[in-house]
PDB file of C-alpha atoms and ligand atoms in Angstrom:
ATOM      1  CA  MET A   1     -17.189  16.407 -27.167  1.00 49.00           C
ATOM      2  CA  SER A   2     -13.547  15.954 -27.673  1.00 72.00           C
ATOM      3  CA  GLU A   3     -12.302  13.026 -29.402  1.00 94.00           C
ATOM      4  CA  ILE A   4     -11.382   9.939 -27.517  1.00 97.00           C
ATOM      5  CA  LEU A   5      -8.010   8.519 -28.116  1.00 98.00           C
ATOM      6  CA  LEU A   6      -8.042   5.616 -25.769  1.00 98.00           C
ATOM      7  CA  GLU A   7     -10.776   3.826 -23.772  1.00 98.00           C
ATOM      8  CA  THR A   8     -10.929   0.759 -21.425  1.00 98.00           C
ATOM      9  CA  GLN A   9     -13.958  -1.145 -20.887  1.00 98.00           C
ATOM     10  CA  HIS A  10     -14.199  -3.282 -17.628  1.00 97.00           C
ATOM     11  CA  ILE A  11     -10.501  -3.991 -17.353  1.00 98.00           C
ATOM     12  CA  GLN A  12      -9.729  -6.629 -14.911  1.00 98.00           C
ATOM     13  CA  LYS A  13      -6.278  -7.980 -14.055  1.00 98.00           C
ATOM     14  CA  TYR A  14      -5.718 -10.741 -11.547  1.00 97.00           C
ATOM     15  CA  PHE A  15      -2.266 -12.285 -10.933  1.00 97.00           C
ATOM     16  CA  PRO A  16      -2.440 -15.985  -9.667  1.00 94.00           C
ATOM     17  CA  ILE A  17      -0.376 -16.789  -6.757  1.00 91.00           C
ATOM     18  CA  LYS A  18       0.941 -19.871  -5.002  1.00 83.00           C
ATOM     19  CA  THR A  19      -0.673 -21.097  -1.962  1.00 78.00           C
ATOM     20  CA  ASN A  20      -0.296 -23.995   0.415  1.00 74.00           C
ATOM     21  CA  SER A  21      -3.856 -25.006  -0.113  1.00 73.00           C
ATOM     22  CA  PHE A  22      -5.330 -26.373  -3.355  1.00 75.00           C
ATOM     23  CA  LYS A  23      -7.521 -23.683  -3.744  1.00 79.00           C
ATOM     24  CA  LYS A  24      -6.268 -21.061  -6.542  1.00 84.00           C
ATOM     25  CA  SER A  25      -5.727 -17.483  -5.235  1.00 91.00           C
ATOM     26  CA  TYR A  26      -5.220 -14.180  -7.124  1.00 95.00           C
ATOM     27  CA  VAL A  27      -3.986 -10.862  -6.426  1.00 96.00           C
ATOM     28  CA  GLN A  28      -7.141  -8.762  -7.694  1.00 97.00           C
ATOM     29  CA  ALA A  29      -4.998  -6.119  -8.789  1.00 97.00           C
ATOM     30  CA  VAL A  30      -7.519  -4.100 -11.230  1.00 98.00           C
ATOM     31  CA  GLU A  31     -11.339  -4.542 -10.951  1.00 97.00           C
ATOM     32  CA  ASP A  32     -13.628  -3.566 -13.609  1.00 97.00           C
ATOM     33  CA  ILE A  33     -12.235  -0.274 -14.717  1.00 97.00           C
ATOM     34  CA  SER A  34     -13.656   1.593 -17.627  1.00 97.00           C
ATOM     35  CA  ILE A  35     -12.168   4.998 -18.385  1.00 97.00           C
ATOM     36  CA  GLN A  36     -11.834   7.314 -21.620  1.00 97.00           C
ATOM     37  CA  ILE A  37      -8.850   9.574 -22.438  1.00 98.00           C
ATOM     38  CA  LYS A  38      -9.451  12.365 -24.769  1.00 97.00           C
ATOM     39  CA  LYS A  39      -6.769  13.332 -27.533  1.00 97.00           C
ATOM     40  CA  GLY A  40      -4.169  15.972 -26.259  1.00 96.00           C
ATOM     41  CA  GLU A  41      -5.325  15.746 -22.339  1.00 97.00           C
ATOM     42  CA  THR A  42      -3.646  14.583 -19.184  1.00 98.00           C
ATOM     43  CA  LEU A  43      -5.567  12.077 -17.267  1.00 98.00           C
ATOM     44  CA  GLY A  44      -4.223  11.958 -13.720  1.00 98.00           C
ATOM     45  CA  LEU A  45      -4.416   8.542 -11.902  1.00 98.00           C
ATOM     46  CA  VAL A  46      -3.813   8.781  -8.050  1.00 97.00           C
ATOM     47  CA  GLY A  47      -4.012   6.165  -5.053  1.00 95.00           C
ATOM     48  CA  GLU A  48      -1.861   4.616  -2.538  1.00 92.00           C
ATOM     49  CA  SER A  49       1.140   2.412  -3.535  1.00 90.00           C
ATOM     50  CA  GLY A  50      -0.211  -1.017  -4.403  1.00 91.00           C
ATOM     51  CA  CYS A  51      -3.650   0.297  -5.583  1.00 94.00           C
ATOM     52  CA  GLY A  52      -3.400  -0.930  -9.277  1.00 96.00           C
ATOM     53  CA  LYS A  53      -2.450   2.237 -11.112  1.00 97.00           C
ATOM     54  CA  SER A  54       0.594   0.879 -12.746  1.00 97.00           C
ATOM     55  CA  THR A  55      -1.124  -2.571 -13.396  1.00 98.00           C
ATOM     56  CA  LEU A  56      -3.796  -0.314 -15.137  1.00 98.00           C
ATOM     57  CA  GLY A  57      -1.394   1.539 -17.150  1.00 98.00           C
ATOM     58  CA  ARG A  58       0.509  -1.549 -18.252  1.00 97.00           C
ATOM     59  CA  SER A  59      -2.696  -3.409 -19.068  1.00 97.00           C
ATOM     60  CA  ILE A  60      -3.531  -0.543 -21.248  1.00 97.00           C
ATOM     61  CA  LEU A  61      -0.194  -0.920 -23.254  1.00 97.00           C
ATOM     62  CA  ARG A  62      -0.647  -4.668 -22.897  1.00 96.00           C
ATOM     63  CA  LEU A  63       2.912  -4.875 -21.472  1.00 96.00           C
ATOM     64  CA  ILE A  64       0.892  -7.158 -19.217  1.00 96.00           C
ATOM     65  CA  GLU A  65      -2.426  -8.789 -20.551  1.00 96.00           C
ATOM     66  CA  PRO A  66      -5.584  -8.009 -19.004  1.00 97.00           C
ATOM     67  CA  THR A  67      -7.481 -10.862 -17.307  1.00 97.00           C
ATOM     68  CA  SER A  68     -10.585  -9.474 -19.150  1.00 98.00           C
ATOM     69  CA  GLY A  69     -12.137  -6.221 -20.503  1.00 98.00           C
ATOM     70  CA  ARG A  70     -11.253  -4.309 -23.469  1.00 98.00           C
ATOM     71  CA  VAL A  71      -8.968  -1.634 -24.727  1.00 98.00           C
ATOM     72  CA  PHE A  72      -9.710   0.580 -27.683  1.00 98.00           C
ATOM     73  CA  TYR A  73      -7.041   2.928 -29.315  1.00 97.00           C
ATOM     74  CA  ASN A  74      -8.582   5.624 -31.864  1.00 96.00           C
ATOM     75  CA  GLY A  75     -11.792   3.671 -31.900  1.00 95.00           C
ATOM     76  CA  LYS A  76     -10.218   0.370 -32.699  1.00 96.00           C
ATOM     77  CA  ASP A  77     -10.370  -2.741 -30.305  1.00 97.00           C
ATOM     78  CA  ILE A  78      -6.748  -3.589 -29.706  1.00 97.00           C
ATOM     79  CA  THR A  79      -7.338  -6.207 -26.787  1.00 96.00           C
ATOM     80  CA  LYS A  80      -6.173  -8.960 -29.042  1.00 93.00           C
ATOM     81  CA  GLU A  81      -4.151  -7.102 -31.674  1.00 93.00           C
ATOM     82  CA  LYS A  82      -0.494  -7.615 -32.376  1.00 93.00           C
ATOM     83  CA  MET A  83       1.065  -4.765 -30.519  1.00 93.00           C
ATOM     84  CA  LEU A  84       4.282  -3.707 -32.635  1.00 90.00           C
ATOM     85  CA  PRO A  85       2.367  -1.090 -34.788  1.00 90.00           C
ATOM     86  CA  TYR A  86       0.861   0.449 -31.571  1.00 94.00           C
ATOM     87  CA  ARG A  87       4.188   0.336 -29.688  1.00 92.00           C
ATOM     88  CA  ARG A  88       5.153   3.178 -31.807  1.00 93.00           C
ATOM     89  CA  LYS A  89       1.920   5.221 -31.060  1.00 96.00           C
ATOM     90  CA  MET A  90       1.860   4.157 -27.254  1.00 97.00           C
ATOM     91  CA  GLN A  91       4.832   4.606 -25.037  1.00 97.00           C
ATOM     92  CA  ILE A  92       5.633   4.520 -21.421  1.00 97.00           C
ATOM     93  CA  ILE A  93       8.110   6.528 -19.260  1.00 96.00           C
ATOM     94  CA  PHE A  94       9.038   4.393 -16.117  1.00 94.00           C
ATOM     95  CA  GLN A  95       9.364   5.390 -12.368  1.00 92.00           C
ATOM     96  CA  ASP A  96      13.017   4.303 -11.847  1.00 89.00           C
ATOM     97  CA  PRO A  97      15.046   5.587 -14.554  1.00 86.00           C
ATOM     98  CA  SER A  98      18.264   3.708 -13.240  1.00 85.00           C
ATOM     99  CA  ALA A  99      16.424   0.443 -13.398  1.00 90.00           C
ATOM    100  CA  SER A 100      14.682   0.857 -16.560  1.00 90.00           C
ATOM    101  CA  LEU A 101      17.887   1.713 -18.829  1.00 94.00           C
ATOM    102  CA  ASP A 102      20.304  -0.935 -19.920  1.00 94.00           C
ATOM    103  CA  PRO A 103      23.644  -0.237 -18.142  1.00 95.00           C
ATOM    104  CA  ARG A 104      25.354  -1.928 -21.084  1.00 96.00           C
ATOM    105  CA  MET A 105      23.904   0.394 -23.659  1.00 96.00           C
ATOM    106  CA  THR A 106      24.981   4.052 -24.531  1.00 96.00           C
ATOM    107  CA  VAL A 107      22.476   6.752 -24.552  1.00 96.00           C
ATOM    108  CA  GLY A 108      22.616   6.634 -28.168  1.00 95.00           C
ATOM    109  CA  GLU A 109      21.953   2.936 -28.393  1.00 95.00           C
ATOM    110  CA  ILE A 110      19.201   3.284 -26.000  1.00 96.00           C
ATOM    111  CA  VAL A 111      17.367   5.987 -28.034  1.00 95.00           C
ATOM    112  CA  GLY A 112      18.461   4.441 -31.430  1.00 95.00           C
ATOM    113  CA  GLU A 113      17.034   1.145 -30.525  1.00 94.00           C
ATOM    114  CA  ALA A 114      13.330   1.950 -31.140  1.00 91.00           C
ATOM    115  CA  ILE A 115      14.314   3.970 -34.324  1.00 93.00           C
ATOM    116  CA  ASP A 116      16.019   0.899 -35.778  1.00 93.00           C
ATOM    117  CA  ILE A 117      12.986  -1.505 -34.832  1.00 92.00           C
ATOM    118  CA  HIS A 118      10.482   0.854 -36.432  1.00 90.00           C
ATOM    119  CA  LYS A 119      12.803   1.758 -39.294  1.00 92.00           C
ATOM    120  CA  LEU A 120      12.492   5.499 -38.765  1.00 92.00           C
ATOM    121  CA  ALA A 121      15.927   6.517 -40.141  1.00 92.00           C
ATOM    122  CA  ASN A 122      16.791   6.083 -43.766  1.00 93.00           C
ATOM    123  CA  SER A 123      20.657   6.473 -43.430  1.00 93.00           C
ATOM    124  CA  LYS A 124      23.508   6.515 -40.588  1.00 93.00           C
ATOM    125  CA  LYS A 125      23.507  10.267 -40.803  1.00 94.00           C
ATOM    126  CA  ASP A 126      19.711  10.566 -40.645  1.00 94.00           C
ATOM    127  CA  ARG A 127      20.018   8.295 -37.553  1.00 95.00           C
ATOM    128  CA  THR A 128      22.569  10.405 -35.777  1.00 94.00           C
ATOM    129  CA  ASP A 129      20.747  13.458 -36.606  1.00 94.00           C
ATOM    130  CA  TYR A 130      17.486  11.935 -35.366  1.00 94.00           C
ATOM    131  CA  ILE A 131      19.161  10.921 -32.170  1.00 95.00           C
ATOM    132  CA  ARG A 132      20.813  14.448 -31.604  1.00 95.00           C
ATOM    133  CA  ASN A 133      17.478  16.163 -32.098  1.00 94.00           C
ATOM    134  CA  ILE A 134      15.696  14.119 -29.668  1.00 95.00           C
ATOM    135  CA  LEU A 135      18.317  14.401 -27.006  1.00 96.00           C
ATOM    136  CA  ASN A 136      18.282  18.321 -27.570  1.00 95.00           C
ATOM    137  CA  GLN A 137      14.423  18.268 -27.044  1.00 93.00           C
ATOM    138  CA  VAL A 138      14.903  16.673 -23.543  1.00 95.00           C
ATOM    139  CA  GLY A 139      17.570  19.061 -22.504  1.00 94.00           C
ATOM    140  CA  LEU A 140      20.761  16.877 -23.258  1.00 94.00           C
ATOM    141  CA  ASN A 141      23.179  17.268 -25.864  1.00 90.00           C
ATOM    142  CA  SER A 142      24.680  15.274 -28.766  1.00 88.00           C
ATOM    143  CA  GLU A 143      27.929  14.164 -26.694  1.00 91.00           C
ATOM    144  CA  HIS A 144      25.788  12.683 -24.309  1.00 94.00           C
ATOM    145  CA  ALA A 145      25.029   9.878 -27.079  1.00 94.00           C
ATOM    146  CA  ASN A 146      28.520   8.065 -26.276  1.00 95.00           C
ATOM    147  CA  ARG A 147      27.964   7.938 -22.600  1.00 96.00           C
ATOM    148  CA  TYR A 148      26.426   5.407 -20.486  1.00 96.00           C
ATOM    149  CA  PRO A 149      23.526   5.758 -18.242  1.00 95.00           C
ATOM    150  CA  HIS A 150      25.510   5.490 -14.816  1.00 95.00           C
ATOM    151  CA  GLU A 151      27.456   8.635 -15.919  1.00 96.00           C
ATOM    152  CA  PHE A 152      24.390  10.778 -15.342  1.00 95.00           C
ATOM    153  CA  SER A 153      22.347  12.014 -12.450  1.00 93.00           C
ATOM    154  CA  GLY A 154      18.735  10.653 -11.658  1.00 93.00           C
ATOM    155  CA  GLY A 155      16.983  13.774 -13.207  1.00 93.00           C
ATOM    156  CA  GLN A 156      19.156  13.378 -16.640  1.00 95.00           C
ATOM    157  CA  GLN A 157      18.383   9.593 -16.516  1.00 95.00           C
ATOM    158  CA  GLN A 158      14.782  10.309 -16.577  1.00 95.00           C
ATOM    159  CA  ARG A 159      15.498  12.616 -19.424  1.00 96.00           C
ATOM    160  CA  ILE A 160      17.141   9.686 -21.375  1.00 96.00           C
ATOM    161  CA  GLY A 161      14.061   7.652 -20.394  1.00 95.00           C
ATOM    162  CA  ILE A 162      11.800  10.423 -21.889  1.00 96.00           C
ATOM    163  CA  ALA A 163      14.100  10.646 -25.132  1.00 96.00           C
ATOM    164  CA  ARG A 164      13.679   6.776 -25.586  1.00 95.00           C
ATOM    165  CA  ALA A 165       9.818   7.218 -25.260  1.00 95.00           C
ATOM    166  CA  LEU A 166       9.993  10.132 -27.748  1.00 94.00           C
ATOM    167  CA  SER A 167      12.169   8.514 -30.259  1.00 94.00           C
ATOM    168  CA  VAL A 168       9.317   6.740 -32.053  1.00 94.00           C
ATOM    169  CA  LYS A 169       7.109   9.928 -32.184  1.00 94.00           C
ATOM    170  CA  PRO A 170       4.205   8.705 -30.153  1.00 97.00           C
ATOM    171  CA  GLU A 171       0.732  10.052 -29.505  1.00 97.00           C
ATOM    172  CA  PHE A 172      -0.118   8.546 -26.248  1.00 98.00           C
ATOM    173  CA  ILE A 173       2.341   8.171 -23.194  1.00 98.00           C
ATOM    174  CA  VAL A 174       1.730   6.405 -19.971  1.00 98.00           C
ATOM    175  CA  CYS A 175       3.795   8.408 -17.394  1.00 97.00           C
ATOM    176  CA  ASP A 176       4.275   5.892 -14.648  1.00 96.00           C
ATOM    177  CA  GLU A 177       5.233   7.797 -11.533  1.00 94.00           C
ATOM    178  CA  PRO A 178       7.943   9.506 -13.491  1.00 93.00           C
ATOM    179  CA  ILE A 179       9.110  11.907 -10.865  1.00 92.00           C
ATOM    180  CA  SER A 180       8.732  10.103  -7.582  1.00 90.00           C
ATOM    181  CA  ALA A 181      12.215   8.729  -7.532  1.00 87.00           C
ATOM    182  CA  LEU A 182      13.666  12.119  -8.298  1.00 89.00           C
ATOM    183  CA  ASP A 183      14.804  14.772  -5.735  1.00 89.00           C
ATOM    184  CA  VAL A 184      12.197  17.435  -5.199  1.00 87.00           C
ATOM    185  CA  SER A 185      14.391  20.072  -6.765  1.00 86.00           C
ATOM    186  CA  ILE A 186      14.397  18.235 -10.143  1.00 90.00           C
ATOM    187  CA  GLN A 187      10.806  17.159 -10.238  1.00 92.00           C
ATOM    188  CA  SER A 188       9.182  20.400 -11.417  1.00 91.00           C
ATOM    189  CA  GLN A 189      11.818  20.717 -14.203  1.00 93.00           C
ATOM    190  CA  ILE A 190      10.818  17.317 -15.475  1.00 94.00           C
ATOM    191  CA  VAL A 191       7.113  18.223 -15.125  1.00 94.00           C
ATOM    192  CA  ASN A 192       7.331  21.341 -17.109  1.00 94.00           C
ATOM    193  CA  MET A 193       9.381  19.442 -19.736  1.00 95.00           C
ATOM    194  CA  LEU A 194       6.645  17.050 -20.120  1.00 96.00           C
ATOM    195  CA  GLU A 195       4.047  19.907 -20.399  1.00 95.00           C
ATOM    196  CA  ASP A 196       5.972  21.603 -23.043  1.00 95.00           C
ATOM    197  CA  MET A 197       6.412  18.672 -24.873  1.00 95.00           C
ATOM    198  CA  GLN A 198       2.597  17.983 -24.542  1.00 96.00           C
ATOM    199  CA  LYS A 199       2.020  21.373 -26.091  1.00 95.00           C
ATOM    200  CA  ASP A 200       4.630  21.250 -28.866  1.00 94.00           C
ATOM    201  CA  LEU A 201       3.882  17.582 -29.973  1.00 95.00           C
ATOM    202  CA  GLY A 202       0.118  17.200 -29.179  1.00 96.00           C
ATOM    203  CA  LEU A 203       0.840  14.384 -26.982  1.00 98.00           C
ATOM    204  CA  THR A 204      -1.908  12.605 -24.738  1.00 98.00           C
ATOM    205  CA  TYR A 205      -0.757  11.347 -21.094  1.00 98.00           C
ATOM    206  CA  LEU A 206      -1.907   9.037 -18.411  1.00 98.00           C
ATOM    207  CA  PHE A 207       0.078  10.581 -15.584  1.00 98.00           C
ATOM    208  CA  ILE A 208       0.331   8.125 -12.579  1.00 97.00           C
ATOM    209  CA  ALA A 209       1.266   9.302  -9.214  1.00 95.00           C
ATOM    210  CA  HIS A 210       0.676   8.406  -5.530  1.00 90.00           C
ATOM    211  CA  ASP A 211       0.681  12.190  -4.606  1.00 90.00           C
ATOM    212  CA  ILE A 212      -2.435  14.136  -5.612  1.00 92.00           C
ATOM    213  CA  SER A 213      -0.719  17.401  -5.368  1.00 89.00           C
ATOM    214  CA  VAL A 214       1.625  16.463  -8.116  1.00 88.00           C
ATOM    215  CA  VAL A 215      -1.185  15.336 -10.326  1.00 92.00           C
ATOM    216  CA  LYS A 216      -3.399  18.276  -9.511  1.00 88.00           C
ATOM    217  CA  HIS A 217      -1.231  20.618 -11.390  1.00 85.00           C
ATOM    218  CA  ILE A 218      -0.601  18.696 -14.662  1.00 92.00           C
ATOM    219  CA  SER A 219      -3.869  16.893 -15.113  1.00 97.00           C
ATOM    220  CA  ASN A 220      -7.261  18.051 -17.160  1.00 97.00           C
ATOM    221  CA  ARG A 221      -9.118  15.300 -15.299  1.00 98.00           C
ATOM    222  CA  ILE A 222      -8.036  13.203 -12.328  1.00 98.00           C
ATOM    223  CA  GLY A 223      -9.233   9.493 -11.352  1.00 98.00           C
ATOM    224  CA  VAL A 224      -8.742   8.108  -7.846  1.00 98.00           C
ATOM    225  CA  MET A 225      -8.164   4.603  -7.266  1.00 98.00           C
ATOM    226  CA  TYR A 226      -8.487   2.417  -4.200  1.00 97.00           C
ATOM    227  CA  LEU A 227      -7.519  -1.192  -4.106  1.00 97.00           C
ATOM    228  CA  GLY A 228      -7.960  -1.864  -7.626  1.00 97.00           C
ATOM    229  CA  THR A 229     -11.197   0.143  -8.268  1.00 98.00           C
ATOM    230  CA  MET A 230     -11.705   3.551  -9.787  1.00 98.00           C
ATOM    231  CA  VAL A 231     -13.705   5.320  -7.044  1.00 98.00           C
ATOM    232  CA  GLU A 232     -13.843   8.993  -8.366  1.00 98.00           C
ATOM    233  CA  LEU A 233     -13.213  10.689 -11.636  1.00 98.00           C
ATOM    234  CA  ALA A 234     -13.671  14.317 -12.557  1.00 98.00           C
ATOM    235  CA  GLU A 235     -12.169  17.525 -14.153  1.00 97.00           C
ATOM    236  CA  SER A 236      -9.263  18.582 -12.116  1.00 96.00           C
ATOM    237  CA  TYR A 237     -10.634  21.573 -10.725  1.00 95.00           C
ATOM    238  CA  GLU A 238     -14.140  20.110  -9.801  1.00 96.00           C
ATOM    239  CA  LEU A 239     -12.454  17.269  -8.062  1.00 97.00           C
ATOM    240  CA  ASN A 240     -10.318  19.599  -5.972  1.00 94.00           C
ATOM    241  CA  ARG A 241     -13.174  22.004  -5.176  1.00 94.00           C
ATOM    242  CA  ASN A 242     -16.018  19.410  -4.687  1.00 96.00           C
ATOM    243  CA  PRO A 243     -14.517  15.667  -3.782  1.00 96.00           C
ATOM    244  CA  LEU A 244     -17.392  13.482  -3.318  1.00 97.00           C
ATOM    245  CA  HIS A 245     -15.859  10.313  -2.399  1.00 97.00           C
ATOM    246  CA  PRO A 246     -14.666  10.105   1.158  1.00 96.00           C
ATOM    247  CA  TYR A 247     -11.234   8.530   0.068  1.00 96.00           C
ATOM    248  CA  THR A 248     -10.719  11.348  -2.339  1.00 97.00           C
ATOM    249  CA  GLN A 249     -11.492  13.805   0.714  1.00 95.00           C
ATOM    250  CA  THR A 250      -8.921  12.072   2.714  1.00 95.00           C
ATOM    251  CA  LEU A 251      -6.109  12.488   0.068  1.00 94.00           C
ATOM    252  CA  LEU A 252      -7.005  16.166  -0.287  1.00 93.00           C
ATOM    253  CA  SER A 253      -7.023  16.796   3.218  1.00 91.00           C
ATOM    254  CA  ALA A 254      -3.389  15.789   3.414  1.00 86.00           C
ATOM    255  CA  VAL A 255      -2.343  18.260   0.838  1.00 85.00           C
ATOM    256  CA  PRO A 256      -0.414  20.863   2.399  1.00 80.00           C
ATOM    257  CA  VAL A 257      -1.759  24.620   2.127  1.00 78.00           C
ATOM    258  CA  PRO A 258       0.833  27.443   1.765  1.00 76.00           C
ATOM    259  CA  ASP A 259      -1.384  29.955   3.992  1.00 77.00           C
ATOM    260  CA  PRO A 260      -0.818  29.105   7.620  1.00 78.00           C
ATOM    261  CA  LYS A 261      -4.326  30.433   8.794  1.00 78.00           C
ATOM    262  CA  LYS A 262      -6.201  28.172   6.330  1.00 75.00           C
ATOM    263  CA  SER A 263      -3.913  25.311   7.176  1.00 73.00           C
ATOM    264  CA  ARG A 264      -4.948  25.439  10.696  1.00 76.00           C
ATOM    265  CA  GLU A 265      -8.628  25.847   9.785  1.00 75.00           C
ATOM    266  CA  ARG A 266      -8.449  22.823   7.715  1.00 76.00           C
ATOM    267  CA  LYS A 267      -9.507  19.560   9.304  1.00 80.00           C
ATOM    268  CA  ARG A 268      -7.174  16.601   8.253  1.00 83.00           C
ATOM    269  CA  ILE A 269      -9.183  13.371   7.772  1.00 84.00           C
ATOM    270  CA  MET A 270      -7.070  10.343   9.367  1.00 82.00           C
ATOM    271  CA  LEU A 271      -7.905   6.836   8.099  1.00 85.00           C
ATOM    272  CA  THR A 272      -7.832   3.999  10.735  1.00 82.00           C
ATOM    273  CA  GLY A 273      -6.699   0.363   9.843  1.00 80.00           C
ATOM    274  CA  GLU A 274      -4.470  -1.177   7.487  1.00 82.00           C
ATOM    275  CA  ILE A 275      -5.055  -1.104   3.786  1.00 85.00           C
ATOM    276  CA  PRO A 276      -6.774  -4.630   3.131  1.00 93.00           C
ATOM    277  CA  SER A 277      -5.041  -7.257   1.182  1.00 93.00           C
ATOM    278  CA  PRO A 278      -5.707  -7.339  -2.830  1.00 94.00           C
ATOM    279  CA  ILE A 279      -5.853 -11.284  -2.310  1.00 94.00           C
ATOM    280  CA  ASN A 280      -8.970 -11.149  -0.362  1.00 93.00           C
ATOM    281  CA  PRO A 281     -10.413  -7.514  -0.865  1.00 95.00           C
ATOM    282  CA  PRO A 282     -13.394  -6.491   1.339  1.00 96.00           C
ATOM    283  CA  THR A 283     -16.848  -7.294   0.153  1.00 96.00           C
ATOM    284  CA  GLY A 284     -19.150  -4.577  -0.996  1.00 97.00           C
ATOM    285  CA  CYS A 285     -17.215  -1.201  -1.085  1.00 97.00           C
ATOM    286  CA  ARG A 286     -13.699  -2.136  -0.800  1.00 97.00           C
ATOM    287  CA  PHE A 287     -13.328   1.022   1.098  1.00 97.00           C
ATOM    288  CA  HIS A 288     -15.698   0.151   3.798  1.00 96.00           C
ATOM    289  CA  THR A 289     -13.073  -1.182   6.506  1.00 95.00           C
ATOM    290  CA  ARG A 290     -11.641   2.312   6.564  1.00 95.00           C
ATOM    291  CA  CYS A 291     -14.394   4.586   5.610  1.00 95.00           C
ATOM    292  CA  PRO A 292     -15.540   6.954   8.353  1.00 92.00           C
ATOM    293  CA  TYR A 293     -19.100   7.050   6.970  1.00 94.00           C
ATOM    294  CA  ALA A 294     -19.555   3.313   6.327  1.00 94.00           C
ATOM    295  CA  LYS A 295     -23.224   1.952   6.608  1.00 95.00           C
ATOM    296  CA  PRO A 296     -24.420  -1.571   6.751  1.00 96.00           C
ATOM    297  CA  ILE A 297     -25.195  -1.545   3.040  1.00 97.00           C
ATOM    298  CA  CYS A 298     -21.447  -0.639   2.307  1.00 97.00           C
ATOM    299  CA  SER A 299     -20.244  -4.113   3.121  1.00 96.00           C
ATOM    300  CA  GLU A 300     -23.077  -5.935   1.418  1.00 96.00           C
ATOM    301  CA  GLN A 301     -23.259  -4.133  -2.074  1.00 97.00           C
ATOM    302  CA  ILE A 302     -20.558  -2.897  -4.583  1.00 97.00           C
ATOM    303  CA  PRO A 303     -21.540   0.678  -5.080  1.00 97.00           C
ATOM    304  CA  GLU A 304     -22.137   1.431  -8.581  1.00 97.00           C
ATOM    305  CA  TYR A 305     -19.728   3.829 -10.433  1.00 96.00           C
ATOM    306  CA  LYS A 306     -21.930   6.393 -11.972  1.00 96.00           C
ATOM    307  CA  GLU A 307     -21.992   9.960 -13.326  1.00 97.00           C
ATOM    308  CA  VAL A 308     -23.302  12.192 -10.594  1.00 96.00           C
ATOM    309  CA  SER A 309     -22.817  15.388 -12.250  1.00 96.00           C
ATOM    310  CA  PRO A 310     -21.742  16.448 -15.890  1.00 96.00           C
ATOM    311  CA  GLU A 311     -18.338  14.437 -16.269  1.00 95.00           C
ATOM    312  CA  HIS A 312     -18.013  13.579 -12.649  1.00 98.00           C
ATOM    313  CA  TYR A 313     -18.100   9.903 -11.717  1.00 98.00           C
ATOM    314  CA  CYS A 314     -18.052   8.440  -8.019  1.00 98.00           C
ATOM    315  CA  ALA A 315     -18.729   5.051  -6.774  1.00 98.00           C
ATOM    316  CA  CYS A 316     -20.142   5.532  -3.253  1.00 98.00           C
ATOM    317  CA  HIS A 317     -23.606   4.493  -1.715  1.00 97.00           C
ATOM    318  CA  ILE A 318     -24.009   7.871   0.282  1.00 95.00           C
ATOM    319  CA  VAL A 319     -23.284  10.215  -2.792  1.00 89.00           C
TER     320      VAL A 319
HETATM  321 FE1  SF4 B   1     -17.804   4.780   2.358  1.00 61.59          FE
HETATM  322 FE2  SF4 B   1     -19.996   3.652   2.020  1.00 61.59          FE
HETATM  323 FE3  SF4 B   1     -19.103   5.409   0.417  1.00 61.59          FE
HETATM  324 FE4  SF4 B   1     -17.828   2.996   0.699  1.00 61.59          FE
HETATM  325  S1  SF4 B   1     -19.911   3.196  -0.256  1.00 61.59           S
HETATM  326  S2  SF4 B   1     -17.100   5.136   0.504  1.00 61.59           S
HETATM  327  S3  SF4 B   1     -17.824   2.737   2.789  1.00 61.59           S
HETATM  328  S4  SF4 B   1     -19.923   5.665   2.484  1.00 61.59           S
END
């Protein structure tokens, strides 16, 4: 089996919220998620907006502290560790590049900041060369170092965000919807660049997206989340060929097919009802209020998340 770089065990993240009553309420954003990410692979993570994908990604990096559960990096439990040494190894690329770049800093300052924090350059010249190399790596040039983020297009801003993540020579990157704020024409360029960087630098990715057709191409394995829980996880080809969970089947039925004949033959599964609130999620299987196959047991018992065939995990009573 390939080496595991990152592992979570029973990660849970609840956010307290203010209510009018004396009873404490929480947004139950992530519930009991255990995953393993192998060295050099891309694990895609999909699900509707608000299903807890980004919260899971940030909990892994401890940008927010998990309520309970543990995170292991290279076999070491880092749940309570000081994160500065791990910040160098574990990075994030944010969804909205314009919001994640400080408008008062030049591109050189943005990329150079982490180089200074982690003391990665020995001299001023070394630092300048370092920044120039990274900018070249992401398709920008050294002249761009003196400009400000607002002078760039959305795609170029995301390249700056990627350069910032790369500046500390990380091993693991959480790509948190890195292309969803970009024009469709730019999206494939950024995805191709991330794939090339992975090959060249041996990076490991957790690639978060709300669109399964995006993660399908870039991921070795895909995890599907619904309302804070992991409902299915399998190797990418297997998940697309043989989706077991009704929610995964629904997501895949919405992916456009280029062949018009196949497209006509295919049945689109339409979900009814609103996504329930994560403050008061449904009992038993959280999907039971919208699932076309729900049985009485589904509202009573939480389905076990188990391995149903080698490397194919699913949480459903009828699978
Ligand atoms: Fe549907 Fe029941 Fe399976 Fe949940 S456990 S996905 S409600 S069949």
